[in-house]
Amino acid sequence: LKSILISVTDPAGYTTNNNSAVDPITVDFEVPGIVQAALDPSAASIGDVVQLQVVVDEPLDENDPVVLTVDPFLDFGTVQADPNGRTYRWSHLVAKEDDDTVSYEFSVSLTDKAGNTAEYDLTDEVSVGVLTMDSTAPVISRVVEPAPDSPLMNEAVFRFEIEVEEVDPADEPCKI
């Protein structure tokens, strides 16, 4: 507690002094910032749990600290805050109904205890990247076997050519 002297003078010239104890006052004009943000995994399949974590540089407002926006909309549920008041987590269980034809982008709005608000584009400004989902299982569309008169028919190992309708070019070729 700090001591503060309050002096009041009315229009007639009478003055009253009061020495009071008050709690220190902190003046905050700074918007809250992001220390770290992470999206894991950034490419997900049905059944995966995608987690987004944001760590901020100061404690946020207890009533409405952080608002997550996912574009296009994807339900990441209720935010889970750590007791330290600086780490916030969301999660989403990837389901078959999720749209796997788009890339999901993230932004947050942060409000500190003084009411200062800041908005951050997590995809570009903070570089968590975008979320892509794959809710389609690959389908074998054609199997080609060697012709009966092929020299391969006499070998102990048969070779097949398999076409798959959905292939990620970064993946290794399918082997049997």
PDB file of C-alpha atoms in Angstrom:
ATOM      1  CA  LEU A   1       0.000   0.000   0.000  1.00  0.00           C
ATOM      2  CA  LYS A   2       1.073   3.523  -0.769  1.00  0.00           C
ATOM      3  CA  SER A   3       0.147   6.714   1.030  1.00  0.00           C
ATOM      4  CA  ILE A   4      -1.504   9.473  -0.976  1.00  0.00           C
ATOM      5  CA  LEU A   5      -2.414  12.983   0.140  1.00  0.00           C
ATOM      6  CA  ILE A   6      -5.729  14.230  -1.167  1.00  0.00           C
ATOM      7  CA  SER A   7      -6.455  17.934  -0.881  1.00  0.00           C
ATOM      8  CA  VAL A   8      -9.829  19.417  -1.842  1.00  0.00           C
ATOM      9  CA  THR A   9     -10.715  23.119  -1.908  1.00  0.00           C
ATOM     10  CA  ASP A  10     -14.295  24.326  -2.402  1.00  0.00           C
ATOM     11  CA  PRO A  11     -15.329  27.641  -4.078  1.00  0.00           C
ATOM     12  CA  ALA A  12     -15.509  29.375  -0.668  1.00  0.00           C
ATOM     13  CA  GLY A  13     -11.837  28.592  -0.052  1.00  0.00           C
ATOM     14  CA  TYR A  14     -12.250  25.885   2.555  1.00  0.00           C
ATOM     15  CA  THR A  15      -9.646  23.106   2.194  1.00  0.00           C
ATOM     16  CA  THR A  16      -9.743  19.539   3.469  1.00  0.00           C
ATOM     17  CA  ASN A  17      -6.711  17.290   3.470  1.00  0.00           C
ATOM     18  CA  ASN A  18      -6.870  13.537   3.745  1.00  0.00           C
ATOM     19  CA  ASN A  19      -3.918  11.179   3.875  1.00  0.00           C
ATOM     20  CA  SER A  20      -5.116   7.749   2.627  1.00  0.00           C
ATOM     21  CA  ALA A  21      -3.538   4.393   1.967  1.00  0.00           C
ATOM     22  CA  VAL A  22      -4.241   3.025  -1.529  1.00  0.00           C
ATOM     23  CA  ASP A  23      -3.114   0.080  -3.609  1.00  0.00           C
ATOM     24  CA  PRO A  24      -0.521   0.926  -6.256  1.00  0.00           C
ATOM     25  CA  ILE A  25      -1.967   1.750  -9.666  1.00  0.00           C
ATOM     26  CA  THR A  26      -0.420   0.323 -12.808  1.00  0.00           C
ATOM     27  CA  VAL A  27      -1.028   2.149 -16.062  1.00  0.00           C
ATOM     28  CA  ASP A  28      -0.950  -0.193 -19.086  1.00  0.00           C
ATOM     29  CA  PHE A  29      -1.144   1.130 -22.643  1.00  0.00           C
ATOM     30  CA  GLU A  30       0.567  -1.881 -24.275  1.00  0.00           C
ATOM     31  CA  VAL A  31      -1.416  -4.458 -26.220  1.00  0.00           C
ATOM     32  CA  PRO A  32      -0.794  -8.101 -25.332  1.00  0.00           C
ATOM     33  CA  GLY A  33       1.632  -9.941 -27.588  1.00  0.00           C
ATOM     34  CA  ILE A  34       2.260 -13.515 -28.652  1.00  0.00           C
ATOM     35  CA  VAL A  35       5.466 -15.174 -27.456  1.00  0.00           C
ATOM     36  CA  GLN A  36       4.865 -18.481 -29.222  1.00  0.00           C
ATOM     37  CA  ALA A  37       2.175 -20.264 -31.238  1.00  0.00           C
ATOM     38  CA  ALA A  38       2.094 -23.809 -32.562  1.00  0.00           C
ATOM     39  CA  LEU A  39      -0.259 -25.979 -34.619  1.00  0.00           C
ATOM     40  CA  ASP A  40       0.244 -29.739 -34.334  1.00  0.00           C
ATOM     41  CA  PRO A  41      -0.125 -31.500 -36.687  1.00  0.00           C
ATOM     42  CA  SER A  42      -0.522 -29.152 -39.641  1.00  0.00           C
ATOM     43  CA  ALA A  43      -1.719 -31.999 -41.884  1.00  0.00           C
ATOM     44  CA  ALA A  44      -4.285 -34.325 -40.310  1.00  0.00           C
ATOM     45  CA  SER A  45      -6.467 -37.318 -41.110  1.00  0.00           C
ATOM     46  CA  ILE A  46      -9.707 -38.682 -39.670  1.00  0.00           C
ATOM     47  CA  GLY A  47      -9.224 -39.522 -35.987  1.00  0.00           C
ATOM     48  CA  ASP A  48      -6.271 -37.165 -35.481  1.00  0.00           C
ATOM     49  CA  VAL A  49      -6.501 -34.549 -32.738  1.00  0.00           C
ATOM     50  CA  VAL A  50      -5.239 -31.177 -33.953  1.00  0.00           C
ATOM     51  CA  GLN A  51      -3.987 -28.866 -31.213  1.00  0.00           C
ATOM     52  CA  LEU A  52      -3.366 -25.139 -31.387  1.00  0.00           C
ATOM     53  CA  GLN A  53      -1.394 -23.495 -28.570  1.00  0.00           C
ATOM     54  CA  VAL A  54      -0.786 -19.778 -28.032  1.00  0.00           C
ATOM     55  CA  VAL A  55       1.558 -18.377 -25.358  1.00  0.00           C
ATOM     56  CA  VAL A  56       1.154 -14.662 -24.569  1.00  0.00           C
ATOM     57  CA  ASP A  57       3.491 -12.147 -22.932  1.00  0.00           C
ATOM     58  CA  GLU A  58       1.194 -10.976 -20.114  1.00  0.00           C
ATOM     59  CA  PRO A  59      -1.810 -12.270 -18.156  1.00  0.00           C
ATOM     60  CA  LEU A  60      -5.063 -11.704 -20.031  1.00  0.00           C
ATOM     61  CA  ASP A  61      -8.533 -10.600 -18.928  1.00  0.00           C
ATOM     62  CA  GLU A  62     -10.227 -13.389 -16.973  1.00  0.00           C
ATOM     63  CA  ASN A  63     -13.677 -12.815 -18.509  1.00  0.00           C
ATOM     64  CA  ASP A  64     -12.898 -12.706 -22.230  1.00  0.00           C
ATOM     65  CA  PRO A  65      -9.147 -13.222 -22.665  1.00  0.00           C
ATOM     66  CA  VAL A  66      -8.815 -14.709 -26.128  1.00  0.00           C
ATOM     67  CA  VAL A  67     -11.071 -15.347 -29.108  1.00  0.00           C
ATOM     68  CA  LEU A  68     -10.010 -17.857 -31.767  1.00  0.00           C
ATOM     69  CA  THR A  69     -11.249 -17.514 -35.341  1.00  0.00           C
ATOM     70  CA  VAL A  70     -10.795 -20.334 -37.855  1.00  0.00           C
ATOM     71  CA  ASP A  71     -11.456 -19.541 -41.524  1.00  0.00           C
ATOM     72  CA  PRO A  72     -13.376 -21.306 -42.908  1.00  0.00           C
ATOM     73  CA  PHE A  73     -15.190 -22.137 -39.678  1.00  0.00           C
ATOM     74  CA  LEU A  74     -14.032 -25.239 -37.845  1.00  0.00           C
ATOM     75  CA  ASP A  75     -15.076 -25.937 -34.251  1.00  0.00           C
ATOM     76  CA  PHE A  76     -12.028 -26.017 -31.975  1.00  0.00           C
ATOM     77  CA  GLY A  77     -14.169 -26.085 -28.837  1.00  0.00           C
ATOM     78  CA  THR A  78     -13.600 -24.137 -25.655  1.00  0.00           C
ATOM     79  CA  VAL A  79     -10.209 -22.679 -24.897  1.00  0.00           C
ATOM     80  CA  GLN A  80      -8.221 -24.384 -22.137  1.00  0.00           C
ATOM     81  CA  ALA A  81      -6.091 -21.934 -20.146  1.00  0.00           C
ATOM     82  CA  ASP A  82      -3.113 -22.902 -18.015  1.00  0.00           C
ATOM     83  CA  PRO A  83      -3.119 -21.595 -14.421  1.00  0.00           C
ATOM     84  CA  ASN A  84      -0.249 -19.240 -15.313  1.00  0.00           C
ATOM     85  CA  GLY A  85      -2.725 -17.225 -17.398  1.00  0.00           C
ATOM     86  CA  ARG A  86      -0.392 -17.073 -20.363  1.00  0.00           C
ATOM     87  CA  THR A  87      -0.862 -20.363 -22.246  1.00  0.00           C
ATOM     88  CA  TYR A  88      -4.069 -21.136 -24.144  1.00  0.00           C
ATOM     89  CA  ARG A  89      -4.916 -24.378 -25.987  1.00  0.00           C
ATOM     90  CA  TRP A  90      -7.642 -25.530 -28.347  1.00  0.00           C
ATOM     91  CA  SER A  91      -8.184 -28.930 -29.913  1.00  0.00           C
ATOM     92  CA  HIS A  92     -10.229 -30.456 -32.723  1.00  0.00           C
ATOM     93  CA  LEU A  93     -10.876 -34.129 -33.467  1.00  0.00           C
ATOM     94  CA  VAL A  94     -10.781 -34.549 -37.253  1.00  0.00           C
ATOM     95  CA  ALA A  95     -13.989 -36.174 -38.497  1.00  0.00           C
ATOM     96  CA  LYS A  96     -15.216 -37.420 -41.857  1.00  0.00           C
ATOM     97  CA  GLU A  97     -17.532 -34.389 -42.076  1.00  0.00           C
ATOM     98  CA  ASP A  98     -14.593 -31.934 -42.048  1.00  0.00           C
ATOM     99  CA  ASP A  99     -13.929 -30.223 -45.371  1.00  0.00           C
ATOM    100  CA  ASP A 100     -10.670 -31.522 -46.808  1.00  0.00           C
ATOM    101  CA  THR A 101     -10.825 -29.293 -49.890  1.00  0.00           C
ATOM    102  CA  VAL A 102      -9.679 -26.122 -48.087  1.00  0.00           C
ATOM    103  CA  SER A 103      -6.776 -24.880 -45.974  1.00  0.00           C
ATOM    104  CA  TYR A 104      -7.849 -23.598 -42.569  1.00  0.00           C
ATOM    105  CA  GLU A 105      -6.334 -20.316 -41.351  1.00  0.00           C
ATOM    106  CA  PHE A 106      -6.203 -19.071 -37.758  1.00  0.00           C
ATOM    107  CA  SER A 107      -6.380 -15.692 -36.022  1.00  0.00           C
ATOM    108  CA  VAL A 108      -6.788 -14.647 -32.393  1.00  0.00           C
ATOM    109  CA  SER A 109      -7.965 -11.575 -30.551  1.00  0.00           C
ATOM    110  CA  LEU A 110      -6.288 -11.010 -27.165  1.00  0.00           C
ATOM    111  CA  THR A 111      -7.512  -8.696 -24.375  1.00  0.00           C
ATOM    112  CA  ASP A 112      -5.326  -7.941 -21.360  1.00  0.00           C
ATOM    113  CA  LYS A 113      -6.462  -6.998 -17.842  1.00  0.00           C
ATOM    114  CA  ALA A 114      -6.376  -3.277 -18.690  1.00  0.00           C
ATOM    115  CA  GLY A 115      -8.698  -3.814 -21.666  1.00  0.00           C
ATOM    116  CA  ASN A 116      -6.045  -3.412 -24.370  1.00  0.00           C
ATOM    117  CA  THR A 117      -6.919  -5.589 -27.373  1.00  0.00           C
ATOM    118  CA  ALA A 118      -4.771  -6.892 -30.212  1.00  0.00           C
ATOM    119  CA  GLU A 119      -5.576  -9.138 -33.167  1.00  0.00           C
ATOM    120  CA  TYR A 120      -3.039 -11.481 -34.725  1.00  0.00           C
ATOM    121  CA  ASP A 121      -3.161 -13.493 -37.921  1.00  0.00           C
ATOM    122  CA  LEU A 122      -1.569 -16.732 -36.708  1.00  0.00           C
ATOM    123  CA  THR A 123      -1.214 -18.077 -40.232  1.00  0.00           C
ATOM    124  CA  ASP A 124       0.939 -15.246 -41.597  1.00  0.00           C
ATOM    125  CA  GLU A 125       2.100 -12.957 -38.762  1.00  0.00           C
ATOM    126  CA  VAL A 126       2.971 -15.691 -36.270  1.00  0.00           C
ATOM    127  CA  SER A 127       3.654 -18.399 -38.874  1.00  0.00           C
ATOM    128  CA  VAL A 128       1.777 -21.387 -37.482  1.00  0.00           C
ATOM    129  CA  GLY A 129       0.864 -22.203 -41.066  1.00  0.00           C
ATOM    130  CA  VAL A 130      -2.443 -23.560 -42.310  1.00  0.00           C
ATOM    131  CA  LEU A 131      -4.235 -26.763 -41.397  1.00  0.00           C
ATOM    132  CA  THR A 132      -4.992 -29.204 -44.189  1.00  0.00           C
ATOM    133  CA  MET A 133      -7.047 -32.327 -43.656  1.00  0.00           C
ATOM    134  CA  ASP A 134      -7.470 -35.548 -45.536  1.00  0.00           C
ATOM    135  CA  SER A 135     -10.773 -37.234 -44.791  1.00  0.00           C
ATOM    136  CA  THR A 136     -10.698 -39.483 -47.859  1.00  0.00           C
ATOM    137  CA  ALA A 137      -9.122 -42.920 -47.706  1.00  0.00           C
ATOM    138  CA  PRO A 138      -7.174 -43.948 -50.802  1.00  0.00           C
ATOM    139  CA  VAL A 139      -8.976 -46.286 -53.190  1.00  0.00           C
ATOM    140  CA  ILE A 140      -7.275 -48.880 -55.358  1.00  0.00           C
ATOM    141  CA  SER A 141      -8.793 -48.293 -58.757  1.00  0.00           C
ATOM    142  CA  ARG A 142      -6.926 -50.804 -60.893  1.00  0.00           C
ATOM    143  CA  VAL A 143      -4.554 -53.739 -60.515  1.00  0.00           C
ATOM    144  CA  VAL A 144      -2.596 -54.916 -63.541  1.00  0.00           C
ATOM    145  CA  GLU A 145      -1.121 -58.396 -63.390  1.00  0.00           C
ATOM    146  CA  PRO A 146       1.423 -59.876 -65.777  1.00  0.00           C
ATOM    147  CA  ALA A 147       0.108 -61.575 -68.892  1.00  0.00           C
ATOM    148  CA  PRO A 148       0.020 -65.429 -68.719  1.00  0.00           C
ATOM    149  CA  ASP A 149       2.782 -65.735 -71.310  1.00  0.00           C
ATOM    150  CA  SER A 150       4.996 -63.178 -69.550  1.00  0.00           C
ATOM    151  CA  PRO A 151       8.423 -64.355 -68.378  1.00  0.00           C
ATOM    152  CA  LEU A 152       7.441 -62.909 -64.987  1.00  0.00           C
ATOM    153  CA  MET A 153       4.919 -65.734 -64.528  1.00  0.00           C
ATOM    154  CA  ASN A 154       7.830 -68.172 -64.145  1.00  0.00           C
ATOM    155  CA  GLU A 155       9.470 -66.134 -61.397  1.00  0.00           C
ATOM    156  CA  ALA A 156       8.853 -66.728 -57.716  1.00  0.00           C
ATOM    157  CA  VAL A 157       8.077 -63.023 -57.282  1.00  0.00           C
ATOM    158  CA  PHE A 158       5.114 -61.501 -59.062  1.00  0.00           C
ATOM    159  CA  ARG A 159       5.109 -57.827 -59.925  1.00  0.00           C
ATOM    160  CA  PHE A 160       1.900 -55.848 -59.933  1.00  0.00           C
ATOM    161  CA  GLU A 161       1.133 -52.306 -60.939  1.00  0.00           C
ATOM    162  CA  ILE A 162      -1.390 -50.649 -58.638  1.00  0.00           C
ATOM    163  CA  GLU A 163      -3.060 -47.321 -59.326  1.00  0.00           C
ATOM    164  CA  VAL A 164      -4.230 -45.295 -56.360  1.00  0.00           C
ATOM    165  CA  GLU A 165      -6.683 -42.440 -56.862  1.00  0.00           C
ATOM    166  CA  GLU A 166      -5.264 -40.279 -54.064  1.00  0.00           C
ATOM    167  CA  VAL A 167      -1.517 -39.924 -53.706  1.00  0.00           C
ATOM    168  CA  ASP A 168       0.522 -37.316 -51.903  1.00  0.00           C
ATOM    169  CA  PRO A 169       3.616 -36.655 -54.036  1.00  0.00           C
ATOM    170  CA  ALA A 170       5.710 -36.358 -50.861  1.00  0.00           C
ATOM    171  CA  ASP A 171       4.819 -39.924 -49.848  1.00  0.00           C
ATOM    172  CA  GLU A 172       6.888 -42.947 -50.782  1.00  0.00           C
ATOM    173  CA  PRO A 173       5.454 -45.143 -53.553  1.00  0.00           C
ATOM    174  CA  CYS A 174       3.220 -47.973 -52.400  1.00  0.00           C
ATOM    175  CA  LYS A 175       5.109 -51.246 -52.098  1.00  0.00           C
ATOM    176  CA  ILE A 176       3.741 -54.760 -51.787  1.00  0.00           C
TER     177      ILE A 176
END
